[in-house]
Amino acid sequence: MVKICCIGAGYVGGPTMAVIALKCPDVEVVVVDISEARIAGWNSDRLPIYEPGLDDVVKRCRGRNLFFSTDVERYVGEADVVFVSVNTPTKTRGLGAGKAADLTYWESAARMIADVSRSDKIVVEKSTVPVKTAEAIEKILAHNGRGVRYQILSNPKFLAEGTAVRDLFAPDRVLIGGRETPEGQAAVKVLKGVYARWVPEDRIITTNLWSAELSKLAANAFLAQRISSVNAISALCEATGADVAEVACSIGKDSRIGPRFLSASVGFGGSCFQKDILNLVYICECYGLPEVAEYWRQVIGINDYQKSRFVNRVVSSMFNTVAGKKVAVLGFAFKKDTGDTRETPAIDVCRGLLGDKAVVSIYDPQVTEEQVRRDLAMRKVAVTTDAYEAARDAHAVCILTEWEDFRSLDYRRMYDVMQKPAFVFDGRNIVDPEKLRDIGFIVYAIGKPLDQWLKDMPAVA
Ligand SMILES: NC(=O)c1ccc[n+]([C@@H]2O[C@H](COP(=O)([O-])OP(=O)(O)OC[C@H]3O[C@@H](n4cnc5c(N)ncnc54)[C@H](O)[C@@H]3O)[C@@H](O)[C@H]2O)c1
Ligand SMILES: O=c1ccn([C@@H]2O[C@H](COP(=O)(O)OP(=O)(O)O[C@H]3O[C@H](CO)[C@@H](O)[C@H](O)[C@H]3O)[C@@H](O)[C@H]2O)c(=O)[nH]1
């Protein structure tokens, strides 16, 4: 029986291992983490992350062939295959600060693997890492190996939060990169054998190590670039009277472009896109490719522009000041169906509004008050458990996450308890502007034709 251990019980490690355990009942899967709170959460009825469908998967195999533990060294030592799914944030200090990936957690995991291993192991990079990281890991393991042999594989994760379980059950592809040696290829075969239990063979792609590592960064850069492209067009739509939804639909019909990932928004968020593009930019600079670096940097530049454009639109529409005015923020998570707030555009928008002295009241169905306060560094905001409460006496409502429930709120009820003129700024294009205008709202929706009111009060980006 193959024994798998995954280091890192986060958004990737937890769901991925739960699905492997479910699909391979004869494989023992142990997820380990240094965070006692996280492991306690995985062993409880309230999992530490919110992900549709995950509770059911975990309940079906926890205690059977899926285990969560803080005894990192024991389970790493016993495993045949060790996945490393630790966090790889952007470096905040020193060489490459603000761009390069911080591999501190990765390196300490690699050194620990070398310390505790007594049998040969396949080490799988699950975290998103800079291209060539496998080489560095090989060196650490080889220099501390005491005769234990390791094969490093790159097996990046492409799951998106909110749809993680669905993405894991039916992935577009599974990518496995390995050394082009007989030992490397044998290791690839072992991992392929695990996924082949439920993923069709033609969806399991095998490549060399560097292609697999780079494909992950490139995929995220392409996805983010699509959003920045449509967001750039949204600004032009507002200036010209075109409607970004119509433009996106028209261009998306071209089968070479395709319809997905073309929703204009207040900006992309999440723990991956910005971090991975910055990492790509840094790698390009390190390889002496400043033009390529600059090209990708612009994807983030447009994203920042989109967020500040939104804030400016709110402030300028409300007579150029929001000081002392209550603004209800609906949605704080970086996207629907998750409680994750990492790099959420809501943080920048709230900071912008607070900077202009607005009184901000936030409602999100999944984000805790404690998390909001942490993200906004304890700045004075109200966090409510109800959208209508957030809107009471507010001058404006800003929709920042595309939660389905926000589509069907009773906006007339909100209008009745708000100050007048009452504004809705829809950063996700989920409400029907015409219906809201009929109620009496002044409505701004990203990339949509502007109300006369908004035209009369142009925003400076
Ligand atoms: N979040 C996503 O949707 C997503 C998707 C694809 C890829 N990724 C990548 O996967 C990696 C993990 O992301 P995440 O969102 O799961 O991160 P996370 O922060 O949710 O989880 C990482 C976990 O690793 C643990 N950890 C760190 N060092 C450790 C060590 N030495 N020993 C044991 N545990 C340790 C931390 O305590 C934490 O619980 C990152 O590289 C990320 O870029 C994330
Ligand atoms: O048309 C769109 C699509 C998405 N977004 C925003 O883009 C961000 C990222 O969304 P999404 O990609 O769905 O979520 P993530 O969980 O960040 O997943 C991305 O990042 C993961 C981590 O690397 C990858 O594994 C996934 O393939 C990749 O989609 C969110 O703020 C979305 O609201 C838009 O604004 N418009």
CSV table of C-alpha atoms and ligand atoms in Angstrom, one decimal, residues 6-15 32-36 38 42 49 51 72 84-89 104-110 112 126-129 156-161 164 216 220 271-272 275-276 334 340 342, ligand 1:
chain,number,residue,atom,x,y,z
A,6,CYS,CA,1.2,16.0,2.5
A,7,ILE,CA,3.1,18.8,4.2
A,8,GLY,CA,0.7,21.8,4.5
A,9,ALA,CA,-3.0,21.5,5.4
A,10,GLY,CA,-4.1,24.6,3.6
A,11,TYR,CA,-6.5,25.4,0.7
A,12,VAL,CA,-4.6,23.1,-1.6
A,13,GLY,CA,-3.2,20.4,0.6
A,14,GLY,CA,-6.5,19.7,2.5
A,15,PRO,CA,-8.9,19.4,-0.4
A,32,VAL,CA,0.5,17.2,8.3
A,33,ASP,CA,0.9,20.8,9.4
A,34,ILE,CA,2.8,22.8,12.0
A,35,SER,CA,-0.3,24.8,12.8
A,36,GLU,CA,-2.2,23.0,15.6
A,38,ARG,CA,-5.5,24.1,11.3
A,42,TRP,CA,-9.6,19.4,9.9
A,49,ILE,CA,-11.7,26.3,5.0
A,51,GLU,CA,-15.3,24.9,0.1
A,72,VAL,CA,5.0,16.1,10.8
A,84,VAL,CA,4.9,19.7,-0.3
A,85,SER,CA,2.0,22.1,-0.3
A,86,VAL,CA,3.3,24.8,2.0
A,87,ASN,CA,2.7,28.5,1.4
A,88,THR,CA,5.0,30.4,-1.0
A,89,PRO,CA,4.1,34.1,-0.5
A,104,THR,CA,11.5,29.8,3.5
A,105,TYR,CA,8.7,27.4,4.2
A,106,TRP,CA,9.6,25.2,1.3
A,107,GLU,CA,13.3,25.1,2.2
A,108,SER,CA,12.6,24.2,5.8
A,109,ALA,CA,10.2,21.5,4.7
A,110,ALA,CA,12.9,20.1,2.4
A,112,MET,CA,13.1,18.4,7.5
A,126,LYS,CA,2.5,21.0,-5.1
A,127,SER,CA,3.1,24.6,-4.1
A,128,THR,CA,3.5,27.1,-6.8
A,129,VAL,CA,7.3,27.7,-7.1
A,156,PRO,CA,1.2,22.0,-9.7
A,157,LYS,CA,-2.4,22.5,-8.7
A,158,PHE,CA,-4.8,24.3,-10.9
A,159,LEU,CA,-7.8,24.3,-8.6
A,160,ALA,CA,-9.7,27.5,-8.1
A,161,GLU,CA,-11.2,28.3,-4.7
A,164,ALA,CA,-11.9,23.1,-5.6
A,216,LYS,CA,1.8,26.9,-13.5
A,220,ASN,CA,-2.1,32.1,-13.9
A,271,SER,CA,-3.7,34.5,-3.0
A,272,CYS,CA,-2.3,33.4,-6.4
A,275,LYS,CA,1.9,36.7,-6.3
A,276,ASP,CA,2.6,34.4,-9.2
A,334,PHE,CA,-12.0,37.8,-3.1
A,340,ASP,CA,-10.8,33.6,1.7
A,342,ARG,CA,-6.2,37.1,0.6
B,1,LIG,N1,-5.1,28.6,-2.7
B,1,LIG,C1,-5.2,28.2,-4.0
B,1,LIG,O1,-6.3,28.1,-4.5
B,1,LIG,C2,-4.0,27.6,-4.7
B,1,LIG,C3,-4.2,26.9,-5.9
B,1,LIG,C4,-3.1,26.4,-6.6
B,1,LIG,C5,-1.8,26.5,-6.0
B,1,LIG,N2,-1.6,27.2,-4.9
B,1,LIG,C6,-0.3,27.2,-4.3
B,1,LIG,O2,-0.2,26.1,-3.3
B,1,LIG,C7,0.6,26.5,-2.2
B,1,LIG,C8,-0.2,26.4,-0.9
B,1,LIG,O3,-1.3,27.3,-1.0
B,1,LIG,P1,-2.4,27.3,0.1
B,1,LIG,O4,-3.4,28.3,-0.4
B,1,LIG,O5,-2.9,25.9,0.4
B,1,LIG,O6,-1.6,27.9,1.4
B,1,LIG,P2,-2.1,27.9,2.9
B,1,LIG,O7,-1.4,29.1,3.5
B,1,LIG,O8,-3.5,27.8,3.0
B,1,LIG,O9,-1.5,26.5,3.5
B,1,LIG,C9,-0.1,26.3,3.7
B,1,LIG,C10,0.0,25.5,5.0
B,1,LIG,O10,1.4,25.0,5.1
B,1,LIG,C11,1.7,25.0,6.4
B,1,LIG,N3,3.2,25.0,6.6
B,1,LIG,C12,4.1,25.9,6.3
B,1,LIG,N4,5.4,25.4,6.5
B,1,LIG,C13,5.2,24.2,7.0
B,1,LIG,C14,6.1,23.2,7.4
B,1,LIG,N5,7.5,23.4,7.4
B,1,LIG,N6,5.7,22.0,7.9
B,1,LIG,C15,4.3,21.8,7.9
B,1,LIG,N7,3.4,22.7,7.5
B,1,LIG,C16,3.9,23.9,7.1
B,1,LIG,C17,1.1,26.3,7.0
B,1,LIG,O11,1.0,26.2,8.4
B,1,LIG,C18,-0.2,26.3,6.2
B,1,LIG,O12,-1.3,25.7,7.0
B,1,LIG,C19,1.1,27.9,-2.5
B,1,LIG,O13,2.4,27.7,-3.2
B,1,LIG,C20,0.1,28.4,-3.5
B,1,LIG,O14,0.7,29.3,-4.4
B,1,LIG,C21,-2.7,27.7,-4.2
